[in-house]
Amino acid sequence: MIGNILTGLVALIHCYIVYLEMVLWDTPRGHKAFNLKPDFASASKVLAANQGLYNGFLAAGLIWGLYLGTGGFQIKMFFLLCVAVAGLYGGASVGRKILFVQTLPAVLAIIALWLGR
């Protein structure tokens, strides 16, 4: 059960990231969340929306795995691994904050799911 709760939390985090990247990117809240200057945010808005869409696919995969219950173990693991790898890349290329926001919750969910199996 803890693994599913953590998986749900990772899905919710990614739903929020979708909202930040697709809707709030070019607003003061988006600027603050991603440490953006307004001119850069405006110029990169389309790229951020595309990135947000990919984060939405990660959330959808996690929700799908949760929907399937115990039969969704492999799907949850696949999408959690995708989130963890994306977080590692983001942590190395963008900033360490991503490791705590994205990678750590995914890894904790992976461990909990594995132990609860």
Short mmCIF file of N, CA, C and O in Angstrom, two decimals:
data_model
loop_
_atom_site.label_atom_id
_atom_site.label_comp_id
_atom_site.label_asym_id
_atom_site.label_seq_id
_atom_site.Cartn_x
_atom_site.Cartn_y
_atom_site.Cartn_z
N MET A 1 0.82 -1.20 0.00
CA MET A 1 0.00 0.00 0.00
C MET A 1 0.87 1.27 0.00
O MET A 1 0.56 2.22 -0.69
N ILE A 2 1.97 1.25 0.75
CA ILE A 2 2.85 2.42 0.80
C ILE A 2 3.43 2.70 -0.59
O ILE A 2 3.53 3.85 -1.00
N GLY A 3 3.78 1.63 -1.31
CA GLY A 3 4.31 1.80 -2.66
C GLY A 3 3.30 2.47 -3.58
O GLY A 3 3.67 3.34 -4.38
N ASN A 4 2.03 2.10 -3.46
CA ASN A 4 1.00 2.73 -4.28
C ASN A 4 0.77 4.19 -3.88
O ASN A 4 0.54 5.04 -4.75
N ILE A 5 0.85 4.47 -2.60
CA ILE A 5 0.69 5.86 -2.14
C ILE A 5 1.83 6.71 -2.69
O ILE A 5 1.60 7.81 -3.20
N LEU A 6 3.06 6.19 -2.59
CA LEU A 6 4.21 6.94 -3.12
C LEU A 6 4.14 7.08 -4.64
O LEU A 6 4.49 8.13 -5.19
N THR A 7 3.67 6.04 -5.31
CA THR A 7 3.49 6.12 -6.77
C THR A 7 2.46 7.19 -7.11
O THR A 7 2.66 7.99 -8.04
N GLY A 8 1.37 7.23 -6.35
CA GLY A 8 0.36 8.27 -6.55
C GLY A 8 0.93 9.66 -6.31
O GLY A 8 0.62 10.61 -7.03
N LEU A 9 1.79 9.79 -5.30
CA LEU A 9 2.43 11.07 -5.03
C LEU A 9 3.31 11.50 -6.20
O LEU A 9 3.29 12.66 -6.62
N VAL A 10 4.08 10.57 -6.76
CA VAL A 10 4.92 10.88 -7.92
C VAL A 10 4.04 11.31 -9.09
O VAL A 10 4.36 12.27 -9.81
N ALA A 11 2.92 10.62 -9.29
CA ALA A 11 1.99 11.00 -10.37
C ALA A 11 1.45 12.41 -10.14
O ALA A 11 1.38 13.22 -11.08
N LEU A 12 1.08 12.72 -8.90
CA LEU A 12 0.57 14.08 -8.59
C LEU A 12 1.65 15.13 -8.80
O LEU A 12 1.36 16.22 -9.32
N ILE A 13 2.87 14.84 -8.39
CA ILE A 13 3.98 15.77 -8.63
C ILE A 13 4.10 16.06 -10.12
O ILE A 13 4.25 17.21 -10.54
N HIS A 14 4.00 15.02 -10.94
CA HIS A 14 4.13 15.22 -12.38
C HIS A 14 2.93 15.93 -12.98
O HIS A 14 3.08 16.68 -13.95
N CYS A 15 1.76 15.73 -12.42
CA CYS A 15 0.60 16.52 -12.87
C CYS A 15 0.83 18.00 -12.59
O CYS A 15 0.52 18.86 -13.42
N TYR A 16 1.41 18.30 -11.43
CA TYR A 16 1.71 19.69 -11.09
C TYR A 16 2.79 20.24 -12.01
O TYR A 16 2.72 21.40 -12.46
N ILE A 17 3.80 19.43 -12.32
CA ILE A 17 4.85 19.87 -13.25
C ILE A 17 4.25 20.17 -14.62
O ILE A 17 4.62 21.16 -15.27
N VAL A 18 3.31 19.34 -15.06
CA VAL A 18 2.61 19.60 -16.33
C VAL A 18 1.96 20.97 -16.29
O VAL A 18 2.10 21.78 -17.22
N TYR A 19 1.26 21.25 -15.20
CA TYR A 19 0.57 22.53 -15.05
C TYR A 19 1.58 23.69 -15.05
O TYR A 19 1.36 24.70 -15.72
N LEU A 20 2.67 23.52 -14.33
CA LEU A 20 3.70 24.56 -14.31
C LEU A 20 4.28 24.81 -15.70
O LEU A 20 4.44 25.96 -16.12
N GLU A 21 4.60 23.73 -16.41
CA GLU A 21 5.29 23.89 -17.69
C GLU A 21 4.35 24.28 -18.83
O GLU A 21 4.77 25.00 -19.74
N MET A 22 3.11 23.82 -18.78
CA MET A 22 2.20 24.10 -19.91
C MET A 22 1.34 25.33 -19.69
O MET A 22 0.92 25.95 -20.67
N VAL A 23 1.07 25.69 -18.44
CA VAL A 23 0.15 26.80 -18.17
C VAL A 23 0.86 27.99 -17.51
O VAL A 23 0.63 29.14 -17.88
N LEU A 24 1.71 27.70 -16.54
CA LEU A 24 2.29 28.78 -15.73
C LEU A 24 3.70 29.20 -16.12
O LEU A 24 4.28 30.06 -15.48
N TRP A 25 4.27 28.58 -17.14
CA TRP A 25 5.66 28.84 -17.51
C TRP A 25 5.96 30.33 -17.66
O TRP A 25 6.95 30.84 -17.15
N ASP A 26 5.11 31.05 -18.36
CA ASP A 26 5.34 32.46 -18.65
C ASP A 26 4.58 33.37 -17.69
O ASP A 26 4.04 34.39 -18.09
N THR A 27 4.52 32.98 -16.43
CA THR A 27 3.87 33.78 -15.38
C THR A 27 4.86 33.94 -14.22
O THR A 27 5.85 33.21 -14.15
N PRO A 28 4.58 34.87 -13.31
CA PRO A 28 5.48 35.01 -12.16
C PRO A 28 5.68 33.70 -11.38
O PRO A 28 6.78 33.41 -10.92
N ARG A 29 4.63 32.88 -11.25
CA ARG A 29 4.76 31.60 -10.54
C ARG A 29 5.70 30.66 -11.28
O ARG A 29 6.54 30.00 -10.67
N GLY A 30 5.58 30.60 -12.59
CA GLY A 30 6.48 29.78 -13.39
C GLY A 30 7.91 30.29 -13.33
O GLY A 30 8.86 29.51 -13.24
N HIS A 31 8.06 31.61 -13.38
CA HIS A 31 9.40 32.21 -13.29
C HIS A 31 10.07 31.81 -11.98
O HIS A 31 11.24 31.44 -11.96
N LYS A 32 9.29 31.87 -10.90
CA LYS A 32 9.83 31.55 -9.58
C LYS A 32 10.16 30.05 -9.47
O LYS A 32 11.22 29.68 -8.97
N ALA A 33 9.25 29.21 -9.94
CA ALA A 33 9.45 27.76 -9.82
C ALA A 33 10.68 27.28 -10.58
O ALA A 33 11.38 26.37 -10.12
N PHE A 34 10.93 27.88 -11.73
CA PHE A 34 12.04 27.43 -12.57
C PHE A 34 13.19 28.42 -12.64
O PHE A 34 14.10 28.26 -13.44
N ASN A 35 13.13 29.47 -11.81
CA ASN A 35 14.18 30.49 -11.77
C ASN A 35 14.42 31.08 -13.16
O ASN A 35 15.54 31.07 -13.67
N LEU A 36 13.34 31.58 -13.77
CA LEU A 36 13.40 32.09 -15.14
C LEU A 36 13.34 33.61 -15.18
O LEU A 36 12.68 34.23 -14.36
N LYS A 37 13.98 34.16 -16.17
CA LYS A 37 13.82 35.57 -16.48
C LYS A 37 12.66 35.67 -17.47
O LYS A 37 12.47 34.79 -18.32
N PRO A 38 11.84 36.72 -17.36
CA PRO A 38 10.64 36.83 -18.21
C PRO A 38 10.91 36.71 -19.71
O PRO A 38 10.15 36.05 -20.42
N ASP A 39 11.99 37.30 -20.20
CA ASP A 39 12.27 37.22 -21.64
C ASP A 39 12.60 35.79 -22.07
O ASP A 39 12.17 35.34 -23.13
N PHE A 40 13.34 35.07 -21.24
CA PHE A 40 13.64 33.68 -21.56
C PHE A 40 12.39 32.82 -21.50
O PHE A 40 12.16 31.96 -22.36
N ALA A 41 11.56 33.05 -20.49
CA ALA A 41 10.32 32.29 -20.34
C ALA A 41 9.43 32.48 -21.56
O ALA A 41 8.86 31.52 -22.08
N SER A 42 9.33 33.70 -22.02
CA SER A 42 8.50 33.99 -23.19
C SER A 42 9.05 33.30 -24.44
O SER A 42 8.30 32.71 -25.22
N ALA A 43 10.36 33.34 -24.60
CA ALA A 43 10.98 32.75 -25.79
C ALA A 43 10.93 31.22 -25.78
O ALA A 43 10.93 30.59 -26.84
N SER A 44 10.88 30.62 -24.59
CA SER A 44 10.95 29.16 -24.50
C SER A 44 9.61 28.52 -24.14
O SER A 44 9.55 27.33 -23.84
N LYS A 45 8.54 29.30 -24.19
CA LYS A 45 7.22 28.82 -23.77
C LYS A 45 6.77 27.56 -24.53
O LYS A 45 6.25 26.62 -23.93
N VAL A 46 6.97 27.52 -25.83
CA VAL A 46 6.55 26.36 -26.63
C VAL A 46 7.37 25.13 -26.27
O VAL A 46 6.82 24.02 -26.16
N LEU A 47 8.66 25.30 -26.05
CA LEU A 47 9.51 24.18 -25.65
C LEU A 47 9.09 23.64 -24.28
O LEU A 47 9.05 22.43 -24.06
N ALA A 48 8.76 24.54 -23.37
CA ALA A 48 8.32 24.13 -22.03
C ALA A 48 7.00 23.37 -22.10
O ALA A 48 6.82 22.38 -21.38
N ALA A 49 6.11 23.79 -22.96
CA ALA A 49 4.83 23.09 -23.11
C ALA A 49 5.06 21.68 -23.64
O ALA A 49 4.42 20.72 -23.19
N ASN A 50 6.00 21.53 -24.56
CA ASN A 50 6.34 20.21 -25.08
C ASN A 50 6.91 19.33 -23.96
O ASN A 50 6.53 18.17 -23.81
N GLN A 51 7.78 19.90 -23.18
CA GLN A 51 8.35 19.19 -22.03
C GLN A 51 7.26 18.81 -21.04
O GLN A 51 7.26 17.71 -20.48
N GLY A 52 6.31 19.71 -20.83
CA GLY A 52 5.19 19.43 -19.94
C GLY A 52 4.36 18.26 -20.42
O GLY A 52 3.89 17.44 -19.62
N LEU A 53 4.18 18.18 -21.72
CA LEU A 53 3.42 17.07 -22.29
C LEU A 53 4.09 15.74 -21.98
O LEU A 53 3.42 14.77 -21.60
N TYR A 54 5.41 15.69 -22.08
CA TYR A 54 6.13 14.46 -21.76
C TYR A 54 5.97 14.10 -20.28
O TYR A 54 5.81 12.93 -19.93
N ASN A 55 6.01 15.09 -19.41
CA ASN A 55 5.77 14.83 -18.00
C ASN A 55 4.34 14.32 -17.77
O ASN A 55 4.11 13.50 -16.89
N GLY A 56 3.42 14.79 -18.59
CA GLY A 56 2.05 14.29 -18.52
C GLY A 56 1.96 12.82 -18.89
O GLY A 56 1.19 12.06 -18.29
N PHE A 57 2.75 12.40 -19.86
CA PHE A 57 2.77 10.98 -20.23
C PHE A 57 3.31 10.13 -19.08
O PHE A 57 2.83 9.02 -18.84
N LEU A 58 4.31 10.65 -18.36
CA LEU A 58 4.82 9.92 -17.20
C LEU A 58 3.72 9.78 -16.14
O LEU A 58 3.52 8.69 -15.59
N ALA A 59 3.02 10.87 -15.87
CA ALA A 59 1.92 10.81 -14.89
C ALA A 59 0.84 9.85 -15.35
O ALA A 59 0.32 9.05 -14.55
N ALA A 60 0.49 9.89 -16.62
CA ALA A 60 -0.55 9.00 -17.15
C ALA A 60 -0.14 7.54 -17.00
O ALA A 60 -0.98 6.68 -16.64
N GLY A 61 1.11 7.22 -17.26
CA GLY A 61 1.59 5.86 -17.11
C GLY A 61 1.51 5.39 -15.66
O GLY A 61 1.11 4.24 -15.38
N LEU A 62 1.85 6.27 -14.74
CA LEU A 62 1.77 5.91 -13.32
C LEU A 62 0.32 5.70 -12.89
O LEU A 62 0.01 4.75 -12.15
N ILE A 63 -0.55 6.56 -13.35
CA ILE A 63 -1.98 6.44 -13.03
C ILE A 63 -2.55 5.15 -13.62
O ILE A 63 -3.33 4.44 -12.99
N TRP A 64 -2.14 4.83 -14.82
CA TRP A 64 -2.55 3.58 -15.48
C TRP A 64 -2.12 2.37 -14.63
O TRP A 64 -2.90 1.46 -14.37
N GLY A 65 -0.86 2.39 -14.19
CA GLY A 65 -0.36 1.30 -13.35
C GLY A 65 -1.13 1.19 -12.05
O GLY A 65 -1.44 0.08 -11.60
N LEU A 66 -1.46 2.32 -11.45
CA LEU A 66 -2.26 2.30 -10.22
C LEU A 66 -3.65 1.75 -10.49
O LEU A 66 -4.19 0.98 -9.69
N TYR A 67 -4.23 2.14 -11.58
CA TYR A 67 -5.58 1.68 -11.96
C TYR A 67 -5.62 0.15 -12.09
O TYR A 67 -6.61 -0.48 -11.72
N LEU A 68 -4.54 -0.43 -12.59
CA LEU A 68 -4.49 -1.88 -12.79
C LEU A 68 -4.28 -2.66 -11.49
O LEU A 68 -4.36 -3.88 -11.49
N GLY A 69 -4.00 -1.96 -10.40
CA GLY A 69 -3.81 -2.63 -9.12
C GLY A 69 -2.56 -3.48 -9.12
O GLY A 69 -1.52 -3.10 -9.66
N THR A 70 -2.66 -4.69 -8.54
CA THR A 70 -1.49 -5.55 -8.46
C THR A 70 -0.99 -5.96 -9.84
O THR A 70 0.19 -6.24 -10.01
N GLY A 71 -1.88 -6.00 -10.82
CA GLY A 71 -1.48 -6.33 -12.19
C GLY A 71 -0.68 -5.23 -12.86
O GLY A 71 -0.10 -5.43 -13.93
N GLY A 72 -0.61 -4.05 -12.25
CA GLY A 72 0.12 -2.93 -12.83
C GLY A 72 1.53 -2.76 -12.29
O GLY A 72 2.16 -1.73 -12.54
N PHE A 73 2.01 -3.75 -11.56
CA PHE A 73 3.35 -3.65 -10.95
C PHE A 73 4.42 -3.28 -11.98
O PHE A 73 5.19 -2.34 -11.77
N GLN A 74 4.49 -4.01 -13.07
CA GLN A 74 5.55 -3.76 -14.06
C GLN A 74 5.39 -2.39 -14.71
O GLN A 74 6.39 -1.72 -15.00
N ILE A 75 4.16 -1.97 -14.94
CA ILE A 75 3.93 -0.65 -15.54
C ILE A 75 4.37 0.45 -14.58
O ILE A 75 5.04 1.40 -14.98
N LYS A 76 3.99 0.31 -13.30
CA LYS A 76 4.42 1.29 -12.30
C LYS A 76 5.95 1.34 -12.22
O LYS A 76 6.54 2.44 -12.20
N MET A 77 6.58 0.17 -12.20
CA MET A 77 8.04 0.14 -12.12
C MET A 77 8.69 0.79 -13.34
O MET A 77 9.64 1.56 -13.20
N PHE A 78 8.17 0.50 -14.53
CA PHE A 78 8.72 1.10 -15.74
C PHE A 78 8.65 2.62 -15.69
O PHE A 78 9.65 3.31 -15.92
N PHE A 79 7.46 3.15 -15.38
CA PHE A 79 7.31 4.60 -15.39
C PHE A 79 8.06 5.26 -14.23
O PHE A 79 8.59 6.37 -14.39
N LEU A 80 8.14 4.60 -13.09
CA LEU A 80 8.94 5.15 -11.98
C LEU A 80 10.42 5.17 -12.35
O LEU A 80 11.12 6.14 -12.03
N LEU A 81 10.89 4.15 -13.03
CA LEU A 81 12.28 4.15 -13.50
C LEU A 81 12.52 5.26 -14.51
O LEU A 81 13.56 5.93 -14.49
N CYS A 82 11.55 5.49 -15.39
CA CYS A 82 11.66 6.61 -16.35
C CYS A 82 11.75 7.94 -15.61
O CYS A 82 12.58 8.80 -15.96
N VAL A 83 10.92 8.11 -14.59
CA VAL A 83 10.94 9.35 -13.79
C VAL A 83 12.30 9.50 -13.10
O VAL A 83 12.90 10.58 -13.11
N ALA A 84 12.80 8.41 -12.51
CA ALA A 84 14.08 8.47 -11.80
C ALA A 84 15.22 8.82 -12.74
O ALA A 84 16.06 9.67 -12.42
N VAL A 85 15.25 8.20 -13.92
CA VAL A 85 16.31 8.50 -14.89
C VAL A 85 16.21 9.94 -15.38
O VAL A 85 17.21 10.66 -15.47
N ALA A 86 14.99 10.38 -15.67
CA ALA A 86 14.80 11.78 -16.10
C ALA A 86 15.24 12.74 -15.00
O ALA A 86 15.86 13.77 -15.27
N GLY A 87 14.95 12.38 -13.76
CA GLY A 87 15.38 13.22 -12.64
C GLY A 87 16.89 13.25 -12.48
O GLY A 87 17.47 14.29 -12.17
N LEU A 88 17.54 12.12 -12.69
CA LEU A 88 19.01 12.09 -12.64
C LEU A 88 19.60 12.98 -13.72
O LEU A 88 20.54 13.75 -13.47
N TYR A 89 19.04 12.88 -14.92
CA TYR A 89 19.53 13.73 -16.01
C TYR A 89 19.29 15.21 -15.70
O TYR A 89 20.18 16.04 -15.87
N GLY A 90 18.08 15.51 -15.23
CA GLY A 90 17.77 16.90 -14.88
C GLY A 90 18.63 17.40 -13.74
O GLY A 90 19.07 18.55 -13.73
N GLY A 91 18.89 16.54 -12.77
CA GLY A 91 19.74 16.93 -11.66
C GLY A 91 21.16 17.24 -12.10
O GLY A 91 21.80 18.15 -11.57
N ALA A 92 21.65 16.48 -13.08
CA ALA A 92 23.00 16.70 -13.58
C ALA A 92 23.08 17.88 -14.54
O ALA A 92 24.09 18.59 -14.59
N SER A 93 22.01 18.13 -15.30
CA SER A 93 22.08 19.15 -16.34
C SER A 93 21.43 20.48 -15.97
O SER A 93 21.80 21.51 -16.51
N VAL A 94 20.47 20.44 -15.05
CA VAL A 94 19.74 21.67 -14.71
C VAL A 94 20.04 22.13 -13.29
O VAL A 94 20.39 23.27 -13.07
N GLY A 95 19.85 21.24 -12.32
CA GLY A 95 20.10 21.62 -10.94
C GLY A 95 19.74 20.51 -9.97
O GLY A 95 18.89 19.66 -10.26
N ARG A 96 20.37 20.52 -8.82
CA ARG A 96 20.18 19.47 -7.82
C ARG A 96 18.76 19.39 -7.27
O ARG A 96 18.34 18.34 -6.79
N LYS A 97 18.04 20.47 -7.30
CA LYS A 97 16.68 20.49 -6.78
C LYS A 97 15.83 19.38 -7.41
O LYS A 97 15.00 18.76 -6.75
N ILE A 98 16.08 19.11 -8.68
CA ILE A 98 15.31 18.09 -9.40
C ILE A 98 15.52 16.71 -8.78
O ILE A 98 14.60 15.89 -8.77
N LEU A 99 16.70 16.47 -8.23
CA LEU A 99 16.95 15.19 -7.58
C LEU A 99 16.00 14.95 -6.41
O LEU A 99 15.54 13.84 -6.18
N PHE A 100 15.68 16.01 -5.69
CA PHE A 100 14.81 15.90 -4.52
C PHE A 100 13.33 15.93 -4.88
O PHE A 100 12.51 15.32 -4.22
N VAL A 101 13.01 16.65 -5.94
CA VAL A 101 11.61 16.78 -6.35
C VAL A 101 11.16 15.59 -7.20
O VAL A 101 10.01 15.15 -7.10
N GLN A 102 12.04 15.05 -8.01
CA GLN A 102 11.67 14.04 -8.98
C GLN A 102 12.29 12.68 -8.68
O GLN A 102 11.59 11.68 -8.57
N THR A 103 13.60 12.63 -8.54
CA THR A 103 14.29 11.34 -8.41
C THR A 103 14.00 10.66 -7.07
O THR A 103 13.65 9.48 -7.04
N LEU A 104 14.17 11.39 -5.98
CA LEU A 104 14.00 10.79 -4.66
C LEU A 104 12.62 10.18 -4.46
O LEU A 104 12.52 9.01 -4.04
N PRO A 105 11.52 10.90 -4.76
CA PRO A 105 10.21 10.27 -4.59
C PRO A 105 10.03 9.02 -5.46
O PRO A 105 9.45 8.03 -5.02
N ALA A 106 10.57 9.05 -6.67
CA ALA A 106 10.45 7.88 -7.56
C ALA A 106 11.22 6.69 -7.01
O ALA A 106 10.73 5.56 -7.00
N VAL A 107 12.43 6.94 -6.52
CA VAL A 107 13.24 5.85 -5.97
C VAL A 107 12.58 5.27 -4.71
O VAL A 107 12.55 4.05 -4.52
N LEU A 108 12.04 6.13 -3.86
CA LEU A 108 11.33 5.64 -2.67
C LEU A 108 10.12 4.79 -3.06
O LEU A 108 9.86 3.75 -2.44
N ALA A 109 9.40 5.21 -4.09
CA ALA A 109 8.25 4.43 -4.56
C ALA A 109 8.70 3.09 -5.13
O ALA A 109 8.07 2.06 -4.88
N ILE A 110 9.80 3.09 -5.87
CA ILE A 110 10.34 1.83 -6.43
C ILE A 110 10.69 0.87 -5.30
O ILE A 110 10.32 -0.31 -5.33
N ILE A 111 11.38 1.37 -4.30
CA ILE A 111 11.78 0.52 -3.17
C ILE A 111 10.55 -0.02 -2.44
O ILE A 111 10.46 -1.22 -2.14
N ALA A 112 9.58 0.86 -2.18
CA ALA A 112 8.37 0.43 -1.47
C ALA A 112 7.58 -0.59 -2.27
O ALA A 112 7.08 -1.58 -1.70
N LEU A 113 7.46 -0.37 -3.56
CA LEU A 113 6.74 -1.35 -4.40
C LEU A 113 7.47 -2.69 -4.40
O LEU A 113 6.85 -3.75 -4.31
N TRP A 114 8.78 -2.62 -4.52
CA TRP A 114 9.57 -3.86 -4.58
C TRP A 114 9.45 -4.63 -3.26
O TRP A 114 9.27 -5.85 -3.26
N LEU A 115 9.56 -3.93 -2.15
CA LEU A 115 9.48 -4.58 -0.84
C LEU A 115 8.08 -5.09 -0.54
O LEU A 115 7.92 -6.09 0.16
N GLY A 116 7.07 -4.43 -1.09
CA GLY A 116 5.69 -4.82 -0.86
C GLY A 116 5.20 -5.92 -1.77
O GLY A 116 4.05 -6.36 -1.68
N ARG A 117 6.03 -6.36 -2.64
CA ARG A 117 5.65 -7.37 -3.63
C ARG A 117 5.50 -8.72 -3.02
O ARG A 117 6.03 -9.22 -2.16
#
